[in-house]
PDB file of C-alpha atoms in Angstrom:
ATOM      1  CA  MET O  23     -28.726  12.055 -49.400  1.00  0.00           C
ATOM      2  CA  ASN O  24     -25.785  10.505 -51.237  1.00  0.00           C
ATOM      3  CA  GLN O  25     -28.035   9.699 -54.195  1.00  0.00           C
ATOM      4  CA  THR O  26     -29.349  13.254 -54.183  1.00  0.00           C
ATOM      5  CA  LYS O  27     -25.826  14.658 -54.220  1.00  0.00           C
ATOM      6  CA  HIS O  28     -24.917  12.226 -57.020  1.00  0.00           C
ATOM      7  CA  TRP O  29     -27.681  13.404 -59.312  1.00  0.00           C
ATOM      8  CA  SER O  30     -27.127  17.036 -58.330  1.00  0.00           C
ATOM      9  CA  LYS O  31     -23.522  16.775 -59.496  1.00  0.00           C
ATOM     10  CA  ILE O  32     -24.632  15.299 -62.806  1.00  0.00           C
ATOM     11  CA  ALA O  33     -27.225  18.030 -63.257  1.00  0.00           C
ATOM     12  CA  LEU O  34     -24.816  20.811 -62.429  1.00  0.00           C
ATOM     13  CA  ALA O  35     -22.262  19.373 -64.820  1.00  0.00           C
ATOM     14  CA  THR O  36     -24.651  20.249 -67.654  1.00  0.00           C
ATOM     15  CA  LEU O  37     -24.751  23.908 -66.644  1.00  0.00           C
ATOM     16  CA  VAL O  38     -22.422  26.727 -67.535  1.00  0.00           C
ATOM     17  CA  LEU O  39     -21.011  29.031 -64.891  1.00  0.00           C
ATOM     18  CA  VAL O  40     -21.744  32.636 -65.807  1.00  0.00           C
ATOM     19  CA  SER O  41     -21.210  34.641 -62.636  1.00  0.00           C
ATOM     20  CA  VAL O  42     -20.327  34.522 -58.950  1.00  0.00           C
ATOM     21  CA  VAL O  43     -22.038  36.376 -56.111  1.00  0.00           C
ATOM     22  CA  ALA O  44     -19.501  38.625 -54.430  1.00  0.00           C
ATOM     23  CA  CYS O  45     -19.375  39.788 -50.803  1.00  0.00           C
ATOM     24  CA  GLY O  46     -20.038  37.500 -47.880  1.00  0.00           C
ATOM     25  CA  LYS O  47     -20.001  33.831 -48.722  1.00  0.00           C
ATOM     26  CA  SER O  48     -20.365  33.424 -52.474  1.00  0.00           C
ATOM     27  CA  ARG O  49     -22.434  30.931 -54.413  1.00  0.00           C
ATOM     28  CA  GLN O  50     -22.036  30.186 -58.085  1.00  0.00           C
ATOM     29  CA  VAL O  51     -24.827  31.252 -60.393  1.00  0.00           C
ATOM     30  CA  LYS O  52     -25.231  28.625 -63.078  1.00  0.00           C
ATOM     31  CA  ILE O  53     -27.343  29.175 -66.166  1.00  0.00           C
ATOM     32  CA  SER O  54     -27.696  26.568 -68.896  1.00  0.00           C
ATOM     33  CA  ALA O  55     -26.161  27.475 -72.235  1.00  0.00           C
ATOM     34  CA  SER O  56     -28.194  24.850 -74.053  1.00  0.00           C
ATOM     35  CA  ASP O  57     -30.961  25.886 -76.428  1.00  0.00           C
ATOM     36  CA  VAL O  58     -33.511  23.297 -75.322  1.00  0.00           C
ATOM     37  CA  THR O  59     -36.981  24.514 -76.227  1.00  0.00           C
ATOM     38  CA  ARG O  60     -39.360  24.832 -73.301  1.00  0.00           C
ATOM     39  CA  ALA O  61     -42.276  22.404 -73.398  1.00  0.00           C
ATOM     40  CA  THR O  62     -45.678  24.028 -73.767  1.00  0.00           C
ATOM     41  CA  THR O  63     -47.398  21.455 -71.554  1.00  0.00           C
ATOM     42  CA  PRO O  64     -46.518  20.158 -68.063  1.00  0.00           C
ATOM     43  CA  ALA O  65     -44.518  16.976 -67.740  1.00  0.00           C
ATOM     44  CA  LYS O  66     -46.351  13.678 -67.397  1.00  0.00           C
ATOM     45  CA  LEU O  67     -44.573  12.212 -64.411  1.00  0.00           C
ATOM     46  CA  PRO O  68     -44.487   8.492 -63.606  1.00  0.00           C
ATOM     47  CA  ALA O  69     -47.047   7.417 -61.017  1.00  0.00           C
ATOM     48  CA  ASP O  70     -44.425   6.562 -58.407  1.00  0.00           C
ATOM     49  CA  ILE O  71     -42.963  10.074 -58.603  1.00  0.00           C
ATOM     50  CA  GLU O  72     -46.417  11.627 -58.394  1.00  0.00           C
ATOM     51  CA  LYS O  73     -47.174   9.579 -55.272  1.00  0.00           C
ATOM     52  CA  LEU O  74     -43.915  10.501 -53.560  1.00  0.00           C
ATOM     53  CA  TRP O  75     -44.402  14.179 -54.376  1.00  0.00           C
ATOM     54  CA  LYS O  76     -47.931  14.127 -52.984  1.00  0.00           C
ATOM     55  CA  ASN O  77     -46.496  12.704 -49.753  1.00  0.00           C
ATOM     56  CA  ARG O  78     -43.620  15.182 -49.470  1.00  0.00           C
ATOM     57  CA  GLN O  79     -44.714  15.979 -45.916  1.00  0.00           C
ATOM     58  CA  ASN O  80     -42.762  12.811 -45.104  1.00  0.00           C
ATOM     59  CA  GLU O  81     -39.038  13.517 -45.123  1.00  0.00           C
ATOM     60  CA  GLN O  82     -37.973  10.194 -46.621  1.00  0.00           C
ATOM     61  CA  ASP O  83     -40.544  10.459 -49.393  1.00  0.00           C
ATOM     62  CA  LEU O  84     -39.285  13.947 -50.207  1.00  0.00           C
ATOM     63  CA  ARG O  85     -35.653  12.837 -50.231  1.00  0.00           C
ATOM     64  CA  GLN O  86     -36.540   9.966 -52.548  1.00  0.00           C
ATOM     65  CA  VAL O  87     -38.620  12.065 -54.915  1.00  0.00           C
ATOM     66  CA  LEU O  88     -35.868  14.664 -55.225  1.00  0.00           C
ATOM     67  CA  VAL O  89     -33.559  11.936 -56.528  1.00  0.00           C
ATOM     68  CA  SER O  90     -36.205  10.718 -58.990  1.00  0.00           C
ATOM     69  CA  LEU O  91     -37.137  14.209 -60.122  1.00  0.00           C
ATOM     70  CA  GLU O  92     -33.511  15.133 -60.721  1.00  0.00           C
ATOM     71  CA  LYS O  93     -33.042  12.056 -62.896  1.00  0.00           C
ATOM     72  CA  PHE O  94     -36.232  12.878 -64.802  1.00  0.00           C
ATOM     73  CA  ALA O  95     -35.176  16.520 -65.253  1.00  0.00           C
ATOM     74  CA  ILE O  96     -31.794  15.537 -66.654  1.00  0.00           C
ATOM     75  CA  GLU O  97     -33.369  13.100 -69.098  1.00  0.00           C
ATOM     76  CA  ASN O  98     -36.206  15.515 -70.001  1.00  0.00           C
ATOM     77  CA  PRO O  99     -34.682  19.016 -69.818  1.00  0.00           C
ATOM     78  CA  GLN O 100     -37.567  20.677 -71.686  1.00  0.00           C
ATOM     79  CA  TYR O 101     -39.906  20.706 -68.680  1.00  0.00           C
ATOM     80  CA  THR O 102     -39.742  23.933 -66.702  1.00  0.00           C
ATOM     81  CA  ASP O 103     -42.370  22.707 -64.251  1.00  0.00           C
ATOM     82  CA  VAL O 104     -40.157  19.821 -63.124  1.00  0.00           C
ATOM     83  CA  LYS O 105     -37.285  22.217 -62.432  1.00  0.00           C
ATOM     84  CA  VAL O 106     -39.640  24.358 -60.352  1.00  0.00           C
ATOM     85  CA  MET O 107     -40.773  21.267 -58.437  1.00  0.00           C
ATOM     86  CA  LEU O 108     -37.131  20.540 -57.660  1.00  0.00           C
ATOM     87  CA  CYS O 109     -36.661  24.102 -56.481  1.00  0.00           C
ATOM     88  CA  ARG O 110     -39.687  23.930 -54.204  1.00  0.00           C
ATOM     89  CA  GLY O 111     -38.859  20.433 -52.999  1.00  0.00           C
ATOM     90  CA  ASN O 112     -35.330  21.379 -51.974  1.00  0.00           C
ATOM     91  CA  TYR O 113     -36.737  24.502 -50.319  1.00  0.00           C
ATOM     92  CA  LEU O 114     -39.246  22.442 -48.347  1.00  0.00           C
ATOM     93  CA  MET O 115     -36.524  20.091 -47.174  1.00  0.00           C
ATOM     94  CA  SER O 116     -34.641  22.983 -45.607  1.00  0.00           C
ATOM     95  CA  ASP O 117     -37.463  25.255 -44.541  1.00  0.00           C
ATOM     96  CA  GLY O 118     -39.579  22.399 -43.243  1.00  0.00           C
ATOM     97  CA  HIS O 119     -38.026  19.053 -42.439  1.00  0.00           C
ATOM     98  CA  LEU O 120     -34.563  20.264 -41.464  1.00  0.00           C
ATOM     99  CA  TRP O 121     -35.907  23.317 -39.604  1.00  0.00           C
ATOM    100  CA  LEU O 122     -37.909  20.923 -37.441  1.00  0.00           C
ATOM    101  CA  LYS O 123     -34.654  19.235 -36.383  1.00  0.00           C
ATOM    102  CA  LEU O 124     -33.116  22.407 -34.950  1.00  0.00           C
ATOM    103  CA  THR O 125     -32.740  22.165 -31.183  1.00  0.00           C
ATOM    104  CA  GLY O 126     -31.133  25.460 -30.204  1.00  0.00           C
ATOM    105  CA  ASP O 127     -27.894  23.710 -29.326  1.00  0.00           C
ATOM    106  CA  ALA O 128     -25.104  25.191 -31.456  1.00  0.00           C
ATOM    107  CA  ASP O 129     -23.183  21.941 -31.859  1.00  0.00           C
ATOM    108  CA  ASP O 130     -26.243  19.844 -32.686  1.00  0.00           C
ATOM    109  CA  ASP O 131     -27.607  22.451 -35.058  1.00  0.00           C
ATOM    110  CA  ALA O 132     -24.374  23.014 -36.987  1.00  0.00           C
ATOM    111  CA  LYS O 133     -24.733  19.884 -39.128  1.00  0.00           C
ATOM    112  CA  VAL O 134     -28.430  20.521 -39.713  1.00  0.00           C
ATOM    113  CA  LYS O 135     -27.745  24.076 -40.840  1.00  0.00           C
ATOM    114  CA  GLU O 136     -24.960  22.963 -43.158  1.00  0.00           C
ATOM    115  CA  GLU O 137     -27.286  20.473 -44.820  1.00  0.00           C
ATOM    116  CA  SER O 138     -29.979  23.153 -45.021  1.00  0.00           C
ATOM    117  CA  ILE O 139     -27.567  25.478 -46.813  1.00  0.00           C
ATOM    118  CA  GLN O 140     -26.878  22.738 -49.368  1.00  0.00           C
ATOM    119  CA  PHE O 141     -30.572  22.160 -50.042  1.00  0.00           C
ATOM    120  CA  TYR O 142     -31.318  25.881 -50.339  1.00  0.00           C
ATOM    121  CA  ASP O 143     -28.429  26.211 -52.778  1.00  0.00           C
ATOM    122  CA  ALA O 144     -29.805  23.313 -54.830  1.00  0.00           C
ATOM    123  CA  ALA O 145     -33.200  25.037 -54.815  1.00  0.00           C
ATOM    124  CA  VAL O 146     -31.686  28.232 -56.201  1.00  0.00           C
ATOM    125  CA  ASN O 147     -29.825  26.276 -58.882  1.00  0.00           C
ATOM    126  CA  TRP O 148     -32.961  24.521 -60.089  1.00  0.00           C
ATOM    127  CA  CYS O 149     -34.924  27.765 -60.204  1.00  0.00           C
ATOM    128  CA  GLU O 150     -32.116  29.316 -62.239  1.00  0.00           C
ATOM    129  CA  ALA O 151     -32.267  26.327 -64.584  1.00  0.00           C
ATOM    130  CA  ALA O 152     -36.009  26.942 -64.939  1.00  0.00           C
ATOM    131  CA  LEU O 153     -35.485  30.637 -65.676  1.00  0.00           C
ATOM    132  CA  ALA O 154     -32.942  29.695 -68.324  1.00  0.00           C
ATOM    133  CA  MET O 155     -35.733  28.038 -70.310  1.00  0.00           C
ATOM    134  CA  ASN O 156     -36.713  31.588 -71.301  1.00  0.00           C
ATOM    135  CA  PRO O 157     -34.420  32.149 -74.328  1.00  0.00           C
ATOM    136  CA  LYS O 158     -34.383  35.949 -73.993  1.00  0.00           C
ATOM    137  CA  PHE O 159     -33.335  35.704 -70.371  1.00  0.00           C
ATOM    138  CA  ARG O 160     -30.775  33.026 -71.168  1.00  0.00           C
ATOM    139  CA  ASP O 161     -29.235  35.161 -73.928  1.00  0.00           C
ATOM    140  CA  LYS O 162     -28.962  38.179 -71.651  1.00  0.00           C
ATOM    141  CA  VAL O 163     -27.168  36.173 -68.979  1.00  0.00           C
ATOM    142  CA  VAL O 164     -25.070  33.828 -71.098  1.00  0.00           C
ATOM    143  CA  LYS O 165     -24.340  35.841 -74.260  1.00  0.00           C
ATOM    144  CA  ASP O 166     -24.443  39.382 -72.875  1.00  0.00           C
ATOM    145  CA  GLY O 167     -22.926  38.459 -69.516  1.00  0.00           C
ATOM    146  CA  LEU O 168     -25.506  40.291 -67.425  1.00  0.00           C
ATOM    147  CA  GLU O 169     -26.171  39.462 -63.798  1.00  0.00           C
ATOM    148  CA  VAL O 170     -29.425  37.607 -63.234  1.00  0.00           C
ATOM    149  CA  GLU O 171     -30.991  40.624 -61.566  1.00  0.00           C
ATOM    150  CA  LYS O 172     -30.141  42.804 -64.584  1.00  0.00           C
ATOM    151  CA  ALA O 173     -32.024  40.488 -66.931  1.00  0.00           C
ATOM    152  CA  LEU O 174     -35.365  40.179 -65.155  1.00  0.00           C
ATOM    153  CA  ASP O 175     -37.272  42.524 -67.484  1.00  0.00           C
ATOM    154  CA  VAL O 176     -37.734  39.771 -70.102  1.00  0.00           C
ATOM    155  CA  LEU O 177     -39.387  37.381 -67.642  1.00  0.00           C
ATOM    156  CA  GLY O 178     -43.141  36.895 -67.862  1.00  0.00           C
ATOM    157  CA  PRO O 179     -46.020  34.995 -66.258  1.00  0.00           C
ATOM    158  CA  GLU O 180     -44.595  31.643 -67.351  1.00  0.00           C
ATOM    159  CA  ASP O 181     -41.456  32.449 -65.326  1.00  0.00           C
ATOM    160  CA  ILE O 182     -43.068  33.716 -62.125  1.00  0.00           C
ATOM    161  CA  ASP O 183     -42.812  30.409 -60.239  1.00  0.00           C
ATOM    162  CA  ALA O 184     -39.078  30.078 -60.836  1.00  0.00           C
ATOM    163  CA  LEU O 185     -38.484  33.754 -60.128  1.00  0.00           C
ATOM    164  CA  TYR O 186     -40.348  33.855 -56.816  1.00  0.00           C
ATOM    165  CA  TRP O 187     -38.935  30.587 -55.490  1.00  0.00           C
ATOM    166  CA  ARG O 188     -35.428  31.645 -56.501  1.00  0.00           C
ATOM    167  CA  TYR O 189     -35.894  34.717 -54.332  1.00  0.00           C
ATOM    168  CA  ALA O 190     -37.297  32.682 -51.426  1.00  0.00           C
ATOM    169  CA  SER O 191     -34.508  30.101 -51.604  1.00  0.00           C
ATOM    170  CA  LEU O 192     -31.707  32.637 -52.021  1.00  0.00           C
ATOM    171  CA  ALA O 193     -33.047  34.663 -49.102  1.00  0.00           C
ATOM    172  CA  LYS O 194     -33.127  31.639 -46.783  1.00  0.00           C
ATOM    173  CA  TRP O 195     -29.679  30.516 -48.012  1.00  0.00           C
ATOM    174  CA  SER O 196     -28.269  33.987 -47.336  1.00  0.00           C
ATOM    175  CA  ARG O 197     -29.774  34.198 -43.856  1.00  0.00           C
ATOM    176  CA  LEU O 198     -28.276  30.848 -42.876  1.00  0.00           C
ATOM    177  CA  VAL O 199     -24.867  31.662 -44.315  1.00  0.00           C
ATOM    178  CA  GLY O 200     -24.597  34.859 -42.309  1.00  0.00           C
ATOM    179  CA  PHE O 201     -25.465  38.521 -41.915  1.00  0.00           C
ATOM    180  CA  THR O 202     -22.807  39.805 -44.319  1.00  0.00           C
ATOM    181  CA  THR O 203     -24.081  37.574 -47.096  1.00  0.00           C
ATOM    182  CA  LEU O 204     -27.681  38.484 -46.307  1.00  0.00           C
ATOM    183  CA  LEU O 205     -26.845  42.175 -46.454  1.00  0.00           C
ATOM    184  CA  SER O 206     -24.941  41.864 -49.718  1.00  0.00           C
ATOM    185  CA  ASN O 207     -27.889  40.109 -51.387  1.00  0.00           C
ATOM    186  CA  ARG O 208     -30.673  42.442 -50.217  1.00  0.00           C
ATOM    187  CA  SER O 209     -30.751  44.342 -53.493  1.00  0.00           C
ATOM    188  CA  LYS O 210     -31.122  41.043 -55.345  1.00  0.00           C
ATOM    189  CA  PHE O 211     -34.156  40.127 -53.236  1.00  0.00           C
ATOM    190  CA  SER O 212     -35.773  43.482 -53.958  1.00  0.00           C
ATOM    191  CA  ALA O 213     -35.102  43.212 -57.691  1.00  0.00           C
ATOM    192  CA  MET O 214     -36.680  39.768 -57.912  1.00  0.00           C
ATOM    193  CA  VAL O 215     -39.742  40.586 -55.831  1.00  0.00           C
ATOM    194  CA  ASN O 216     -40.297  43.875 -57.656  1.00  0.00           C
ATOM    195  CA  ARG O 217     -40.318  41.971 -60.938  1.00  0.00           C
ATOM    196  CA  VAL O 218     -42.804  39.490 -59.465  1.00  0.00           C
ATOM    197  CA  LYS O 219     -45.004  42.455 -58.554  1.00  0.00           C
ATOM    198  CA  GLU O 220     -44.780  43.774 -62.109  1.00  0.00           C
ATOM    199  CA  ILE O 221     -45.766  40.386 -63.509  1.00  0.00           C
ATOM    200  CA  GLU O 222     -48.641  40.190 -61.012  1.00  0.00           C
ATOM    201  CA  LYS O 223     -49.865  43.543 -62.266  1.00  0.00           C
ATOM    202  CA  ALA O 224     -49.645  42.413 -65.885  1.00  0.00           C
ATOM    203  CA  MET O 225     -51.549  39.212 -65.051  1.00  0.00           C
ATOM    204  CA  GLY O 226     -54.169  41.109 -63.084  1.00  0.00           C
ATOM    205  CA  LYS O 227     -53.940  38.790 -60.099  1.00  0.00           C
ATOM    206  CA  GLU O 228     -51.744  38.095 -57.093  1.00  0.00           C
ATOM    207  CA  TYR O 229     -49.267  35.258 -56.963  1.00  0.00           C
ATOM    208  CA  PHE O 230     -49.252  32.324 -54.519  1.00  0.00           C
ATOM    209  CA  TYR O 231     -51.418  33.419 -51.599  1.00  0.00           C
ATOM    210  CA  ALA O 232     -50.263  37.059 -51.544  1.00  0.00           C
ATOM    211  CA  ALA O 233     -46.579  36.123 -51.794  1.00  0.00           C
ATOM    212  CA  THR O 234     -45.328  39.660 -52.412  1.00  0.00           C
ATOM    213  CA  LEU O 235     -47.407  41.022 -49.552  1.00  0.00           C
ATOM    214  CA  ARG O 236     -45.762  38.440 -47.293  1.00  0.00           C
ATOM    215  CA  TYR O 237     -42.370  39.567 -48.584  1.00  0.00           C
ATOM    216  CA  ASP O 238     -43.094  43.172 -47.627  1.00  0.00           C
ATOM    217  CA  ALA O 239     -44.267  42.025 -44.194  1.00  0.00           C
ATOM    218  CA  ALA O 240     -41.299  39.753 -43.554  1.00  0.00           C
ATOM    219  CA  SER O 241     -38.684  42.179 -44.849  1.00  0.00           C
ATOM    220  CA  ASN O 242     -39.899  44.800 -42.384  1.00  0.00           C
ATOM    221  CA  ALA O 243     -40.210  42.264 -39.574  1.00  0.00           C
ATOM    222  CA  LEU O 244     -36.745  40.769 -39.998  1.00  0.00           C
ATOM    223  CA  SER O 245     -34.705  43.814 -40.982  1.00  0.00           C
ATOM    224  CA  PRO O 246     -33.057  45.694 -38.087  1.00  0.00           C
ATOM    225  CA  THR O 247     -34.231  48.939 -39.703  1.00  0.00           C
ATOM    226  CA  GLY O 248     -37.655  47.648 -40.768  1.00  0.00           C
ATOM    227  CA  ASP O 249     -40.976  49.253 -39.839  1.00  0.00           C
ATOM    228  CA  LYS O 250     -42.358  46.783 -37.301  1.00  0.00           C
ATOM    229  CA  LYS O 251     -45.827  48.321 -37.144  1.00  0.00           C
ATOM    230  CA  LEU O 252     -46.059  48.147 -40.910  1.00  0.00           C
ATOM    231  CA  ALA O 253     -44.901  44.533 -40.770  1.00  0.00           C
ATOM    232  CA  ASP O 254     -47.742  43.665 -38.385  1.00  0.00           C
ATOM    233  CA  LYS O 255     -50.258  45.471 -40.603  1.00  0.00           C
ATOM    234  CA  LEU O 256     -49.090  43.628 -43.708  1.00  0.00           C
ATOM    235  CA  PHE O 257     -49.080  40.256 -41.972  1.00  0.00           C
ATOM    236  CA  GLU O 258     -52.656  40.859 -40.859  1.00  0.00           C
ATOM    237  CA  GLU O 259     -53.622  41.829 -44.420  1.00  0.00           C
ATOM    238  CA  ALA O 260     -52.038  38.669 -45.811  1.00  0.00           C
ATOM    239  CA  ILE O 261     -53.856  36.535 -43.241  1.00  0.00           C
ATOM    240  CA  ALA O 262     -57.161  38.244 -44.037  1.00  0.00           C
ATOM    241  CA  LYS O 263     -56.687  37.504 -47.728  1.00  0.00           C
ATOM    242  CA  HIS O 264     -55.854  33.826 -47.201  1.00  0.00           C
ATOM    243  CA  PRO O 265     -56.809  32.773 -43.670  1.00  0.00           C
ATOM    244  CA  ASN O 266     -56.181  29.077 -44.332  1.00  0.00           C
ATOM    245  CA  TYR O 267     -52.663  29.539 -45.681  1.00  0.00           C
ATOM    246  CA  PHE O 268     -50.727  28.353 -42.638  1.00  0.00           C
ATOM    247  CA  ALA O 269     -47.210  29.507 -43.538  1.00  0.00           C
ATOM    248  CA  VAL O 270     -48.008  33.208 -43.144  1.00  0.00           C
ATOM    249  CA  ARG O 271     -49.355  32.656 -39.619  1.00  0.00           C
ATOM    250  CA  VAL O 272     -46.287  30.641 -38.631  1.00  0.00           C
ATOM    251  CA  LEU O 273     -43.973  33.289 -40.065  1.00  0.00           C
ATOM    252  CA  TYR O 274     -45.897  36.071 -38.322  1.00  0.00           C
ATOM    253  CA  ALA O 275     -45.731  34.293 -34.970  1.00  0.00           C
ATOM    254  CA  GLU O 276     -42.053  33.429 -35.287  1.00  0.00           C
ATOM    255  CA  SER O 277     -40.873  36.816 -36.512  1.00  0.00           C
ATOM    256  CA  ARG O 278     -43.104  39.225 -34.610  1.00  0.00           C
ATOM    257  CA  LEU O 279     -45.225  37.702 -31.848  1.00  0.00           C
ATOM    258  CA  LYS O 280     -42.820  35.921 -29.497  1.00  0.00           C
ATOM    259  CA  GLY O 281     -43.127  38.785 -27.041  1.00  0.00           C
ATOM    260  CA  ASN O 282     -46.927  38.649 -27.102  1.00  0.00           C
ATOM    261  CA  GLU O 283     -47.933  35.229 -25.790  1.00  0.00           C
ATOM    262  CA  ASP O 284     -51.672  35.585 -26.454  1.00  0.00           C
ATOM    263  CA  LYS O 285     -51.275  36.601 -30.092  1.00  0.00           C
ATOM    264  CA  PHE O 286     -48.477  34.087 -30.572  1.00  0.00           C
ATOM    265  CA  LYS O 287     -50.663  31.229 -29.345  1.00  0.00           C
ATOM    266  CA  LYS O 288     -53.696  32.470 -31.260  1.00  0.00           C
ATOM    267  CA  GLN O 289     -51.951  32.293 -34.625  1.00  0.00           C
ATOM    268  CA  LEU O 290     -50.282  28.951 -34.029  1.00  0.00           C
ATOM    269  CA  GLU O 291     -53.317  27.288 -32.472  1.00  0.00           C
ATOM    270  CA  PHE O 292     -55.337  28.331 -35.512  1.00  0.00           C
ATOM    271  CA  VAL O 293     -52.805  26.478 -37.646  1.00  0.00           C
ATOM    272  CA  LEU O 294     -52.926  23.362 -35.459  1.00  0.00           C
ATOM    273  CA  LYS O 295     -56.712  23.257 -35.547  1.00  0.00           C
ATOM    274  CA  GLY O 296     -56.921  23.981 -39.258  1.00  0.00           C
ATOM    275  CA  LYS O 297     -57.416  21.540 -42.108  1.00  0.00           C
ATOM    276  CA  PRO O 298     -54.432  21.201 -44.429  1.00  0.00           C
ATOM    277  CA  SER O 299     -56.784  19.937 -47.137  1.00  0.00           C
ATOM    278  CA  SER O 300     -58.485  23.357 -47.242  1.00  0.00           C
ATOM    279  CA  LEU O 301     -55.781  24.169 -49.811  1.00  0.00           C
ATOM    280  CA  PRO O 302     -55.479  20.793 -51.581  1.00  0.00           C
ATOM    281  CA  GLU O 303     -52.766  21.847 -54.020  1.00  0.00           C
ATOM    282  CA  ILE O 304     -50.349  22.436 -51.114  1.00  0.00           C
ATOM    283  CA  GLU O 305     -51.799  20.049 -48.534  1.00  0.00           C
ATOM    284  CA  ALA O 306     -48.413  18.426 -47.881  1.00  0.00           C
ATOM    285  CA  ASP O 307     -46.764  21.802 -47.266  1.00  0.00           C
ATOM    286  CA  GLN O 308     -49.607  22.724 -44.922  1.00  0.00           C
ATOM    287  CA  ILE O 309     -48.973  19.603 -42.848  1.00  0.00           C
ATOM    288  CA  VAL O 310     -45.339  20.594 -42.464  1.00  0.00           C
ATOM    289  CA  GLU O 311     -46.412  24.073 -41.342  1.00  0.00           C
ATOM    290  CA  GLN O 312     -48.607  22.476 -38.673  1.00  0.00           C
ATOM    291  CA  ARG O 313     -45.559  20.632 -37.357  1.00  0.00           C
ATOM    292  CA  LYS O 314     -43.625  23.897 -37.296  1.00  0.00           C
ATOM    293  CA  ALA O 315     -46.454  25.542 -35.364  1.00  0.00           C
ATOM    294  CA  LYS O 316     -46.416  22.733 -32.800  1.00  0.00           C
ATOM    295  CA  LYS O 317     -42.648  23.039 -32.376  1.00  0.00           C
ATOM    296  CA  LEU O 318     -42.906  26.784 -31.750  1.00  0.00           C
ATOM    297  CA  LEU O 319     -45.661  26.269 -29.193  1.00  0.00           C
ATOM    298  CA  ASP O 320     -43.758  23.476 -27.461  1.00  0.00           C
ATOM    299  CA  GLU O 321     -40.724  25.771 -27.158  1.00  0.00           C
ATOM    300  CA  LEU O 322     -42.745  28.610 -25.630  1.00  0.00           C
TER     301      LEU O 322
END
């Protein structure tokens, strides 16, 4: 963790502060002012980094690869895909490995949650760095001084990964920080996901296993004023579209089915019996979701 913090500080030192989120607990939005040209091909990562990334279902491998990826990203700032990997890797550390350490005891969980907040914040920062590789977006934020959410119209298909995972990371960061912060950022979540939907429409295909459909389901499930019946309907639609994508079943069970033991068990047992390799590109993430499913069942 100390190494990760070390490289994070170096990376953030190369960024320029352009705005601060107000209301609730604030986080600094950092967008690079450099004019590095985005590479047109993915980065060719060293074999040891590739191996660690493939095994990111192991916490120590993920911690180690985050250090290596940060070093690589600093030395090779042209690769947007590496910045997105760092965003998703930091997200997985919080949403997966650290979530699994939560016990329900306030004192024990306090340190875990604080570390989770730091990883989610790092995830947001790396996604913002990836978005800044779009020169039109960067100019709007840096030169024109617009908020990130006011500059989303210039983002396209090549930016959708960074945009979606920025939303996901900022949403989880906000929820952990507290209700006031979550409430103050709701409009930001909507703006980002709406732009993802527009890009999906332009591409003619959905993004990442019905990601925006899951957003609509979760936002209704988790909001005090959300339509719970609609949430259930949307979760079921997302599951029907991608039955082997475990995360949606875990989220559905955790957010909506705790009062219905049969349905709760049905979704989570499906995950436990499933094959993570059914979606090879995210096999490691699937393994982590299986562990989350087991934890929820054990706590029943």
